[in-house]
Tab-separated table of C-alpha atoms in Angstrom:
chain	number	residue	atom	x	y	z
A	1	UNK	CA	-24.411	9.550	-3.891
A	2	UNK	CA	-28.203	9.310	-3.765
A	3	UNK	CA	-30.290	6.647	-2.003
A	4	UNK	CA	-30.745	4.497	-5.105
A	5	UNK	CA	-27.007	4.415	-5.658
A	6	UNK	CA	-26.474	3.434	-2.031
A	7	UNK	CA	-28.512	0.309	-2.755
A	8	UNK	CA	-26.523	-0.475	-5.891
A	9	UNK	CA	-22.964	0.890	-5.544
A	10	UNK	CA	-20.676	0.646	-8.532
A	11	UNK	CA	-17.029	-0.164	-7.851
A	12	UNK	CA	-14.553	0.069	-10.726
A	13	UNK	CA	-11.208	-1.707	-10.305
A	14	UNK	CA	-8.562	-0.463	-12.738
A	15	UNK	CA	-5.897	-3.151	-12.813
A	16	UNK	CA	-8.061	-6.156	-11.957
A	17	UNK	CA	-5.493	-8.540	-13.416
A	18	UNK	CA	-2.745	-7.399	-11.058
A	19	UNK	CA	-3.962	-10.061	-8.567
A	20	UNK	CA	-2.891	-7.943	-5.611
A	21	UNK	CA	-6.418	-6.658	-5.202
A	22	UNK	CA	-8.577	-8.270	-7.888
A	23	UNK	CA	-9.261	-11.578	-6.139
A	24	UNK	CA	-10.017	-9.986	-2.775
A	25	UNK	CA	-12.351	-7.427	-4.353
A	26	UNK	CA	-14.444	-10.306	-5.708
A	27	UNK	CA	-14.653	-11.843	-2.225
A	28	UNK	CA	-15.888	-8.682	-0.544
A	29	UNK	CA	-18.260	-7.613	-3.318
A	30	UNK	CA	-19.953	-11.020	-3.042
A	31	UNK	CA	-19.787	-11.280	0.750
A	32	UNK	CA	-21.042	-7.834	1.763
A	33	UNK	CA	-24.815	-7.228	1.838
A	34	UNK	CA	-24.024	-3.546	1.329
A	35	UNK	CA	-22.160	-4.237	-1.925
A	36	UNK	CA	-23.464	-7.463	-3.459
A	37	UNK	CA	-26.467	-5.826	-5.113
A	38	UNK	CA	-24.208	-3.393	-6.890
A	39	UNK	CA	-21.770	-3.571	-9.795
A	40	UNK	CA	-18.163	-4.715	-9.899
A	41	UNK	CA	-16.498	-3.384	-13.048
A	42	UNK	CA	-13.090	-4.885	-13.800
A	43	UNK	CA	-10.601	-3.155	-16.086
A	44	UNK	CA	-7.325	-4.537	-17.387
A	45	UNK	CA	-5.318	-3.996	-20.557
A	46	UNK	CA	-4.574	-7.745	-20.829
A	47	UNK	CA	-7.667	-9.251	-22.463
A	48	UNK	CA	-6.911	-12.825	-21.411
A	49	UNK	CA	-6.374	-11.971	-17.764
A	50	UNK	CA	-9.396	-9.680	-17.732
A	51	UNK	CA	-11.586	-12.437	-19.166
A	52	UNK	CA	-10.453	-14.826	-16.446
A	53	UNK	CA	-11.187	-12.377	-13.646
A	54	UNK	CA	-14.630	-11.510	-15.046
A	55	UNK	CA	-15.545	-15.188	-15.359
A	56	UNK	CA	-14.240	-15.842	-11.871
A	57	UNK	CA	-16.348	-13.021	-10.411
A	58	UNK	CA	-19.448	-14.233	-12.251
A	59	UNK	CA	-18.932	-17.793	-11.036
A	60	UNK	CA	-18.416	-16.742	-7.411
A	61	UNK	CA	-21.486	-14.479	-7.488
A	62	UNK	CA	-23.640	-17.230	-8.991
A	63	UNK	CA	-22.389	-19.848	-6.527
A	64	UNK	CA	-23.319	-17.576	-3.620
A	65	UNK	CA	-26.716	-16.552	-5.026
A	66	UNK	CA	-26.088	-12.812	-5.034
A	67	UNK	CA	-27.234	-10.313	-7.633
A	68	UNK	CA	-23.852	-8.682	-8.151
A	69	UNK	CA	-23.510	-7.342	-11.668
A	70	UNK	CA	-20.083	-7.966	-13.172
A	71	UNK	CA	-18.667	-5.896	-16.014
A	72	UNK	CA	-15.307	-6.038	-17.730
A	73	UNK	CA	-13.471	-3.908	-20.269
A	74	UNK	CA	-9.990	-3.209	-21.551
A	75	UNK	CA	-11.128	0.420	-21.965
A	76	UNK	CA	-11.781	2.081	-18.627
A	77	UNK	CA	-13.891	4.768	-20.285
A	78	UNK	CA	-16.551	2.185	-21.075
A	79	UNK	CA	-17.198	1.355	-17.412
A	80	UNK	CA	-16.355	4.582	-15.555
A	81	UNK	CA	-19.758	6.279	-16.081
A	82	UNK	CA	-21.858	5.839	-12.961
A	83	UNK	CA	-18.923	4.758	-10.785
A	84	UNK	CA	-19.189	5.498	-7.071
A	85	UNK	CA	-15.687	4.217	-6.296
A	86	UNK	CA	-12.658	3.840	-8.560
A	87	UNK	CA	-9.834	1.735	-7.162
A	88	UNK	CA	-6.450	2.171	-8.856
A	89	UNK	CA	-4.604	-1.124	-8.516
A	90	UNK	CA	-2.471	-1.594	-11.620
A	91	UNK	CA	1.221	-2.329	-11.893
A	92	UNK	CA	2.321	-3.155	-15.422
A	93	UNK	CA	5.354	-5.477	-15.480
A	94	UNK	CA	6.098	-4.413	-11.928
A	95	UNK	CA	8.153	-7.499	-11.091
A	96	UNK	CA	10.478	-6.916	-14.036
A	97	UNK	CA	11.047	-3.241	-13.424
A	98	UNK	CA	11.370	-3.438	-9.659
A	99	UNK	CA	14.071	-5.997	-10.318
A	100	UNK	CA	15.850	-3.572	-12.651
A	101	UNK	CA	15.543	-0.763	-10.090
A	102	UNK	CA	17.016	-2.911	-7.346
A	103	UNK	CA	19.908	-4.319	-9.394
A	104	UNK	CA	20.991	-0.952	-10.791
A	105	UNK	CA	20.800	0.611	-7.325
A	106	UNK	CA	22.872	-2.238	-5.901
A	107	UNK	CA	25.690	-1.326	-8.314
A	108	UNK	CA	25.885	1.974	-6.469
A	109	UNK	CA	25.713	0.522	-2.967
A	110	UNK	CA	21.981	1.001	-2.358
A	111	UNK	CA	20.288	-2.098	-0.987
A	112	UNK	CA	16.502	-2.306	-1.449
A	113	UNK	CA	14.448	-5.191	-0.091
A	114	UNK	CA	11.275	-3.924	-1.759
A	115	UNK	CA	12.201	-0.986	-3.954
A	116	UNK	CA	8.662	0.268	-4.479
A	117	UNK	CA	8.409	3.334	-2.251
A	118	UNK	CA	11.752	4.802	-1.167
A	119	UNK	CA	15.189	4.894	-2.764
A	120	UNK	CA	15.673	4.981	-6.547
A	121	UNK	CA	13.135	2.150	-6.807
A	122	UNK	CA	10.364	4.201	-5.255
A	123	UNK	CA	11.171	7.236	-7.372
A	124	UNK	CA	11.249	5.265	-10.607
A	125	UNK	CA	8.136	3.294	-9.797
A	126	UNK	CA	6.385	6.659	-9.581
A	127	UNK	CA	7.993	7.575	-12.913
A	128	UNK	CA	6.272	4.530	-14.420
A	129	UNK	CA	2.913	4.511	-12.612
A	130	UNK	CA	2.011	8.130	-11.838
A	131	UNK	CA	1.669	9.284	-15.483
A	132	UNK	CA	-0.888	6.500	-16.023
A	133	UNK	CA	-2.702	7.497	-12.827
A	134	UNK	CA	-2.956	11.075	-14.080
A	135	UNK	CA	-4.383	9.805	-17.404
A	136	UNK	CA	-7.012	7.894	-15.403
A	137	UNK	CA	-7.734	11.083	-13.461
A	138	UNK	CA	-8.647	12.944	-16.657
A	139	UNK	CA	-11.191	10.257	-17.547
A	140	UNK	CA	-12.613	10.168	-14.015
A	141	UNK	CA	-12.977	13.955	-13.952
A	142	UNK	CA	-14.915	13.746	-17.211
A	143	UNK	CA	-17.004	10.576	-16.719
A	144	UNK	CA	-17.602	10.159	-12.960
A	145	UNK	CA	-16.380	13.315	-11.182
A	146	UNK	CA	-18.281	12.499	-7.968
A	147	UNK	CA	-16.657	9.094	-7.507
A	148	UNK	CA	-14.260	8.380	-4.664
A	149	UNK	CA	-10.804	7.628	-6.086
A	150	UNK	CA	-8.799	5.175	-4.005
A	151	UNK	CA	-5.136	4.773	-4.846
A	152	UNK	CA	-3.796	1.297	-4.055
A	153	UNK	CA	-0.546	1.604	-6.034
A	154	UNK	CA	2.899	2.177	-4.550
A	155	UNK	CA	4.483	4.539	-3.830
A	156	UNK	CA	1.161	5.248	-2.170
A	157	UNK	CA	2.168	8.556	-0.593
A	158	UNK	CA	3.609	9.968	-3.822
A	159	UNK	CA	0.453	9.087	-5.709
A	160	UNK	CA	-1.813	10.319	-2.925
A	161	UNK	CA	0.021	13.638	-2.824
A	162	UNK	CA	-0.284	13.952	-6.606
A	163	UNK	CA	-4.035	13.269	-6.534
A	164	UNK	CA	-4.581	15.926	-3.851
A	165	UNK	CA	-2.358	18.493	-5.505
A	166	UNK	CA	-3.057	18.013	-9.204
A	167	UNK	CA	-6.682	16.794	-9.076
A	168	UNK	CA	-8.033	18.829	-6.137
A	169	UNK	CA	-11.675	18.600	-7.232
A	170	UNK	CA	-11.692	14.814	-7.009
A	171	UNK	CA	-12.433	13.037	-3.743
A	172	UNK	CA	-9.460	10.800	-3.096
A	173	UNK	CA	-7.312	9.011	-0.550
A	174	UNK	CA	-4.541	6.434	-0.694
A	175	UNK	CA	-4.263	3.022	0.934
A	176	UNK	CA	-1.789	0.384	1.982
A	177	UNK	CA	-2.904	-3.013	3.257
A	178	UNK	CA	-0.272	-3.221	6.014
A	179	UNK	CA	-2.585	-1.673	8.633
A	180	UNK	CA	-5.835	-3.469	7.884
A	181	UNK	CA	-8.143	-2.967	10.863
A	182	UNK	CA	-9.110	-4.450	13.232
A	183	UNK	CA	-6.537	-7.153	12.449
A	184	UNK	CA	-3.504	-4.918	12.980
A	185	UNK	CA	-4.671	-3.830	16.425
A	186	UNK	CA	-5.565	-7.414	17.338
A	187	UNK	CA	-2.056	-8.559	16.398
A	188	UNK	CA	-0.546	-6.044	18.813
A	189	UNK	CA	-3.010	-7.107	21.498
A	190	UNK	CA	-1.627	-10.626	21.088
A	191	UNK	CA	1.956	-9.357	21.324
A	192	UNK	CA	1.012	-7.439	24.465
A	193	UNK	CA	-0.434	-10.575	26.067
A	194	UNK	CA	-3.888	-9.017	26.275
A	195	UNK	CA	-5.379	-11.907	24.279
A	196	UNK	CA	-4.118	-15.309	23.242
A	197	UNK	CA	-4.886	-15.046	19.530
A	198	UNK	CA	-6.555	-12.710	17.072
A	199	UNK	CA	-9.938	-14.475	17.309
A	200	UNK	CA	-10.296	-13.287	20.934
A	201	UNK	CA	-10.253	-9.603	19.950
A	202	UNK	CA	-13.569	-7.983	20.931
A	203	UNK	CA	-15.110	-4.518	20.820
A	204	UNK	CA	-14.552	-4.222	24.583
A	205	UNK	CA	-10.827	-4.927	24.221
A	206	UNK	CA	-10.736	-2.507	21.315
A	207	UNK	CA	-12.164	0.253	23.539
A	208	UNK	CA	-9.727	-0.438	26.383
A	209	UNK	CA	-6.641	-0.594	24.131
A	210	UNK	CA	-5.365	2.935	23.360
A	211	UNK	CA	-3.314	2.235	20.260
A	212	UNK	CA	-1.877	5.100	18.211
A	213	UNK	CA	0.044	4.652	14.987
A	214	UNK	CA	1.193	7.410	12.642
A	215	UNK	CA	3.793	8.266	10.063
A	216	UNK	CA	4.439	8.354	6.354
A	217	UNK	CA	3.225	5.190	4.622
A	218	UNK	CA	5.644	2.280	5.174
A	219	UNK	CA	7.449	4.393	7.800
A	220	UNK	CA	4.794	4.290	10.513
A	221	UNK	CA	5.418	3.928	14.261
A	222	UNK	CA	3.443	2.773	17.288
A	223	UNK	CA	3.499	5.938	19.372
A	224	UNK	CA	1.206	4.841	22.180
A	225	UNK	CA	0.036	1.438	23.422
A	226	UNK	CA	-1.906	1.461	26.693
A	227	UNK	CA	-4.336	-1.148	27.912
A	228	UNK	CA	-6.617	0.007	30.726
A	229	UNK	CA	-4.147	2.820	31.358
A	230	UNK	CA	-1.074	0.558	31.506
A	231	UNK	CA	1.787	1.113	29.060
A	232	UNK	CA	2.207	-2.168	27.146
A	233	UNK	CA	4.752	-0.891	24.615
A	234	UNK	CA	7.658	-2.582	26.482
A	235	UNK	CA	5.709	-5.853	26.600
A	236	UNK	CA	5.131	-5.753	22.826
A	237	UNK	CA	8.799	-4.954	22.219
A	238	UNK	CA	9.931	-7.777	24.488
A	239	UNK	CA	7.675	-10.215	22.636
A	240	UNK	CA	9.349	-9.160	19.398
A	241	UNK	CA	12.819	-9.515	20.922
A	242	UNK	CA	12.010	-13.060	21.984
A	243	UNK	CA	10.513	-13.874	18.604
A	244	UNK	CA	13.556	-12.524	16.759
A	245	UNK	CA	15.485	-15.764	17.107
A	246	UNK	CA	12.521	-17.863	16.044
A	247	UNK	CA	11.414	-15.989	12.947
A	248	UNK	CA	10.093	-18.114	10.139
A	249	UNK	CA	7.588	-15.573	8.757
A	250	UNK	CA	5.186	-18.284	7.727
A	251	UNK	CA	7.887	-19.868	5.590
A	252	UNK	CA	8.459	-16.633	3.652
A	253	UNK	CA	12.190	-16.232	3.037
A	254	UNK	CA	11.838	-13.214	0.760
A	255	UNK	CA	13.916	-10.106	1.374
A	256	UNK	CA	10.992	-8.175	2.876
A	257	UNK	CA	10.352	-10.926	5.447
A	258	UNK	CA	13.856	-11.422	6.842
A	259	UNK	CA	14.872	-10.374	10.396
A	260	UNK	CA	11.852	-8.107	10.893
A	261	UNK	CA	11.311	-8.817	14.590
A	262	UNK	CA	15.010	-8.339	15.349
A	263	UNK	CA	15.094	-5.066	13.407
A	264	UNK	CA	11.871	-3.921	15.060
A	265	UNK	CA	13.341	-4.475	18.507
A	266	UNK	CA	16.615	-2.747	17.624
A	267	UNK	CA	14.778	0.330	16.340
A	268	UNK	CA	12.634	0.312	19.485
A	269	UNK	CA	15.789	0.073	21.582
A	270	UNK	CA	17.180	3.165	19.838
A	271	UNK	CA	14.109	5.383	19.509
A	272	UNK	CA	11.767	4.096	22.214
A	273	UNK	CA	8.931	3.452	19.766
A	274	UNK	CA	7.989	0.441	17.646
A	275	UNK	CA	8.013	0.572	13.820
A	276	UNK	CA	4.782	-0.984	12.591
A	277	UNK	CA	5.705	-1.808	8.995
A	278	UNK	CA	9.239	-3.097	9.405
A	279	UNK	CA	9.235	-5.081	6.151
A	280	UNK	CA	9.430	-1.675	4.476
A	281	UNK	CA	10.751	0.578	7.246
A	282	UNK	CA	14.087	-1.265	7.383
A	283	UNK	CA	14.641	0.001	3.831
A	284	UNK	CA	13.992	3.630	4.815
A	285	UNK	CA	16.935	3.838	7.203
A	286	UNK	CA	20.616	3.519	6.362
A	287	UNK	CA	21.554	1.165	9.210
A	288	UNK	CA	21.374	-2.072	7.178
A	289	UNK	CA	22.832	-0.701	3.959
A	290	UNK	CA	26.240	-2.359	4.552
A	291	UNK	CA	27.827	1.065	5.011
A	292	UNK	CA	29.448	0.118	8.295
A	293	UNK	CA	29.766	-2.715	10.771
A	294	UNK	CA	26.434	-4.293	11.720
A	295	UNK	CA	25.571	-6.622	14.552
A	296	UNK	CA	26.017	-10.291	13.742
A	297	UNK	CA	22.339	-11.001	14.344
A	298	UNK	CA	21.138	-8.646	11.605
A	299	UNK	CA	23.027	-8.729	8.279
A	300	UNK	CA	22.713	-6.083	5.554
A	301	UNK	CA	19.406	-6.074	3.697
A	302	UNK	CA	18.790	-8.823	1.195
A	303	UNK	CA	17.823	-7.644	-2.289
A	304	UNK	CA	14.287	-7.922	-3.606
A	305	UNK	CA	14.000	-11.218	-5.466
A	306	UNK	CA	12.679	-10.971	-9.023
A	307	UNK	CA	12.533	-14.652	-10.013
A	308	UNK	CA	10.782	-15.736	-6.826
A	309	UNK	CA	8.170	-13.055	-7.411
A	310	UNK	CA	7.510	-14.349	-10.914
A	311	UNK	CA	6.937	-17.791	-9.396
A	312	UNK	CA	4.502	-16.406	-6.817
A	313	UNK	CA	2.493	-14.657	-9.510
A	314	UNK	CA	2.441	-17.797	-11.644
A	315	UNK	CA	1.122	-19.752	-8.658
A	316	UNK	CA	-1.652	-17.194	-8.131
A	317	UNK	CA	-2.729	-17.440	-11.770
A	318	UNK	CA	-2.684	-21.242	-11.565
A	319	UNK	CA	-5.047	-20.961	-8.616
A	320	UNK	CA	-7.381	-18.726	-10.650
A	321	UNK	CA	-7.269	-21.258	-13.513
A	322	UNK	CA	-8.030	-24.089	-11.108
A	323	UNK	CA	-11.163	-22.304	-9.898
A	324	UNK	CA	-12.247	-21.635	-13.478
A	325	UNK	CA	-11.731	-25.218	-14.624
A	326	UNK	CA	-13.186	-26.852	-11.526
A	327	UNK	CA	-9.923	-28.327	-10.273
A	328	UNK	CA	-10.730	-26.259	-7.200
A	329	UNK	CA	-14.450	-26.136	-6.323
A	330	UNK	CA	-15.838	-22.648	-6.791
A	331	UNK	CA	-17.735	-23.302	-3.554
A	332	UNK	CA	-14.364	-23.050	-1.760
A	333	UNK	CA	-13.604	-19.534	-3.034
A	334	UNK	CA	-15.210	-17.704	-0.136
A	335	UNK	CA	-13.297	-19.760	2.427
A	336	UNK	CA	-10.018	-19.401	0.478
A	337	UNK	CA	-9.971	-15.612	0.524
A	338	UNK	CA	-11.129	-12.979	2.978
A	339	UNK	CA	-11.796	-9.280	3.494
A	340	UNK	CA	-9.552	-6.652	1.959
A	341	UNK	CA	-8.596	-3.251	3.314
A	342	UNK	CA	-9.981	-1.248	0.374
A	343	UNK	CA	-13.279	-3.093	0.044
A	344	UNK	CA	-13.756	-3.084	3.832
A	345	UNK	CA	-13.511	0.701	3.662
A	346	UNK	CA	-15.899	0.898	0.713
A	347	UNK	CA	-18.393	-1.304	2.582
A	348	UNK	CA	-18.035	0.925	5.643
A	349	UNK	CA	-18.681	4.055	3.584
A	350	UNK	CA	-21.675	2.653	1.709
A	351	UNK	CA	-23.225	1.123	4.843
A	352	UNK	CA	-22.322	4.059	7.090
A	353	UNK	CA	-20.996	1.497	9.585
A	354	UNK	CA	-18.918	3.914	11.659
A	355	UNK	CA	-15.718	1.865	11.654
A	356	UNK	CA	-12.225	3.334	11.753
A	357	UNK	CA	-9.497	2.513	9.257
A	358	UNK	CA	-5.922	3.544	8.493
A	359	UNK	CA	-5.844	5.820	5.472
A	360	UNK	CA	-3.149	7.903	3.795
A	361	UNK	CA	-4.450	11.446	3.801
A	362	UNK	CA	-3.717	14.992	4.973
A	363	UNK	CA	-2.692	15.247	8.622
A	364	UNK	CA	-5.081	18.094	9.533
A	365	UNK	CA	-3.817	18.378	13.098
A	366	UNK	CA	-3.801	14.687	14.069
A	367	UNK	CA	-0.017	14.746	14.580
A	368	UNK	CA	0.288	18.012	16.426
A	369	UNK	CA	3.908	18.886	15.600
A	370	UNK	CA	3.723	18.199	11.858
A	371	UNK	CA	2.057	20.452	9.301
A	372	UNK	CA	-1.626	20.055	8.499
A	373	UNK	CA	-0.857	19.173	4.874
A	374	UNK	CA	1.633	16.409	5.742
A	375	UNK	CA	0.440	13.300	3.903
A	376	UNK	CA	0.411	10.618	6.589
A	377	UNK	CA	-1.029	7.189	7.311
A	378	UNK	CA	-3.504	7.771	10.126
A	379	UNK	CA	-6.438	6.102	11.819
A	380	UNK	CA	-9.534	7.846	10.470
A	381	UNK	CA	-13.261	8.021	10.880
A	382	UNK	CA	-14.481	7.275	7.370
A	383	UNK	CA	-17.851	7.954	5.742
A	384	UNK	CA	-19.160	9.125	2.378
A	385	UNK	CA	-18.144	12.645	3.360
A	386	UNK	CA	-14.507	11.591	3.595
A	387	UNK	CA	-11.803	10.579	6.060
A	388	UNK	CA	-11.266	12.482	9.312
A	389	UNK	CA	-7.991	11.633	11.110
A	390	UNK	CA	-8.193	10.744	14.794
A	391	UNK	CA	-5.991	12.687	17.225
A	392	UNK	CA	-2.533	11.162	17.727
A	393	UNK	CA	-0.350	13.691	19.547
A	394	UNK	CA	3.287	14.582	18.896
A	395	UNK	CA	5.695	12.741	16.617
A	396	UNK	CA	8.885	12.112	18.648
A	397	UNK	CA	12.071	13.943	17.787
A	398	UNK	CA	14.449	11.951	15.611
A	399	UNK	CA	11.587	10.006	14.102
A	400	UNK	CA	9.922	13.265	13.101
A	401	UNK	CA	13.064	14.451	11.329
A	402	UNK	CA	13.245	11.240	9.319
A	403	UNK	CA	9.522	11.567	8.513
A	404	UNK	CA	10.037	15.041	7.118
A	405	UNK	CA	12.931	13.889	4.928
A	406	UNK	CA	10.844	11.056	3.492
A	407	UNK	CA	7.906	13.420	2.927
A	408	UNK	CA	10.121	15.904	1.107
A	409	UNK	CA	11.413	13.096	-1.113
A	410	UNK	CA	7.845	12.039	-1.917
A	411	UNK	CA	6.689	15.625	-2.545
A	412	UNK	CA	9.593	16.269	-4.901
A	413	UNK	CA	8.980	12.971	-6.695
A	414	UNK	CA	5.330	13.837	-7.312
A	415	UNK	CA	6.295	17.262	-8.626
A	416	UNK	CA	9.084	15.873	-10.811
A	417	UNK	CA	6.876	13.261	-12.467
A	418	UNK	CA	3.806	15.416	-13.081
A	419	UNK	CA	5.825	18.451	-14.176
A	420	UNK	CA	8.350	16.250	-16.051
A	421	UNK	CA	11.144	18.197	-14.397
A	422	UNK	CA	14.628	16.672	-14.534
A	423	UNK	CA	15.786	19.259	-12.009
A	424	UNK	CA	13.217	18.065	-9.460
A	425	UNK	CA	13.884	14.415	-10.284
A	426	UNK	CA	17.533	14.889	-9.388
A	427	UNK	CA	16.553	16.892	-6.302
A	428	UNK	CA	14.235	14.092	-5.176
A	429	UNK	CA	16.980	11.523	-5.675
A	430	UNK	CA	19.435	13.563	-3.623
A	431	UNK	CA	16.922	14.243	-0.861
A	432	UNK	CA	16.155	10.525	-0.596
A	433	UNK	CA	17.671	9.006	2.583
A	434	UNK	CA	19.350	6.125	0.723
A	435	UNK	CA	21.313	8.139	-1.851
A	436	UNK	CA	24.777	9.235	-0.736
A	437	UNK	CA	26.502	10.537	-3.872
A	438	UNK	CA	25.671	13.198	-6.457
A	439	UNK	CA	27.605	11.310	-9.108
A	440	UNK	CA	25.869	8.038	-8.260
A	441	UNK	CA	22.469	9.748	-8.445
A	442	UNK	CA	23.309	11.030	-11.933
A	443	UNK	CA	24.355	7.560	-13.073
A	444	UNK	CA	21.334	5.803	-11.548
A	445	UNK	CA	18.942	8.224	-13.251
A	446	UNK	CA	20.785	7.862	-16.559
A	447	UNK	CA	20.829	4.063	-16.470
A	448	UNK	CA	17.238	3.624	-15.339
A	449	UNK	CA	15.962	6.024	-17.990
A	450	UNK	CA	17.659	3.872	-20.623
A	451	UNK	CA	16.552	0.511	-19.211
A	452	UNK	CA	12.948	1.545	-18.569
A	453	UNK	CA	12.285	3.641	-21.643
A	454	UNK	CA	9.247	1.634	-22.777
A	455	UNK	CA	7.480	2.454	-19.485
A	456	UNK	CA	8.386	6.138	-19.124
A	457	UNK	CA	6.785	9.027	-21.099
A	458	UNK	CA	8.649	10.147	-24.214
A	459	UNK	CA	8.972	13.698	-22.870
A	460	UNK	CA	11.799	12.541	-20.614
A	461	UNK	CA	13.875	11.686	-23.686
A	462	UNK	CA	13.363	14.875	-25.685
A	463	UNK	CA	16.246	17.305	-25.980
C-alpha cells in the first residue's frame, strides 16, 4: 500500500446485507479519521438489502460531514479493483440451514447450541460457505492481489486454514468478534475486582494485567491472569461461580447464552483454567450432550433456536428501515452502534497505531508445545506487514489434547470441501468430538446432503 492509498483506504465488504458486520462497518468507516476519507464498497447478492445498506452508509456519512465514498454492487468484481482490505462476511440463508443442521444432528443424539463451527453443523456450514469463499479468492487474486483478506465467516478456523493452504499468495487472517480488545481484557479485569466497570480500564491497568488467552477459535482458554504479579485466575473463577445462579445474560434466553457462568466455573474446576468463549466451548465438549447423568444445576445443551433467530434478524432490518425513513433520527446512528473488531483492526493497520488484537492465524511459536502451523486464536501485534502472535507459553495437558482433536477436524474439513473428497468428509465427521457412531455419521452426511442440495456444489452429487 503506498502513501496515497494510506490516505484513502478502500474496504470491500462482501456480504454487507448479512447485518452481522455491515452496520458496524458503517459506524467505524465514518468514525475513524484514518478511514473516513476512503471508500466503503458494499457487496450483496440481494439487491434490495444492498440498496438499503448503501443508502444507510451514505446518510450516516453525510450526517457526520465526512468524505467517505460509498459504493455498492451485486457483482463483487465491479468493486474489488483497488481494494486494500476485503472482508468476507456473508452467510446465505444461514438461519435456515443451521436449523436443519441442528435438527438432523439431534435425531442422532448430537446437541448443538450454535452449530456453526464444530459438530456436523460446523462441517456442513463449511460445505456451504467455503466453496463461495474460494470463488471470491479467485477474483481477489486477479483483481486486487495485494489486498488483505479478512475472513469473518464461521467456521472461522476452517476458512482461515483454507485461505492459508489453498491461496498462499494472498495476505489473509481470520477473525471472531468474541475477543474484541480491549473490551475482553477489561471484562476480566472487572471479574478480577481490579476495576469496578469497563469504563475504568486504562493503559496503566492494561500494562499491569498479564492476561494470556489461546486456543482454537471458540475453544480458547485463559491460561494466565496476573495483576501486578498476583494470580487473579481464582478470583475471576469465583466471580463466575457466584454469578452462575444469577445469570440473565442481558435477557438473552437463547441456547448459546444459557448457563455459561456455571459451565465456565465447572470447566475451571476440572482443568484449572477458564474457557473464554463458553457460549461456543460448551458445544465442543461432550459433557452436556445428555450422554450421562449431569449435575442438576446444568442441564443438557439447549438446541439452537431457528425461529427466534429469524425474529432477531427481522428486528435488525426494521431498525435499518427506521433509520432510512426517519422514524429513527440518522443523527442517533453513531450513538446506537460502536466499534467492531474487524474495522478496529483495519483502522489500526492503516493508522499504524500499534494496538494488539486477537486474530486467528498460524501459531509460529506463541504456544510453545503446539506446532508452528497450528491455526490458533492469539493476541497479535498487527500492522500492514501482518499479524505477529505474542508469546503465550505452554498449552496445558488435557486441554491441548482436545485442541489437537478440534484442529484435526477443522483441517480435514477444509481439505474435504476444497478437494470435494467424500472420504475426507467422512473422516472429518468421525474425528469430530461430538460424533460417536460410524453409522450415525453416514446417515447425517446422507440426510444433510439431500436437505441442503441447493447450497452445496453439484460435484458432491455426481456418481
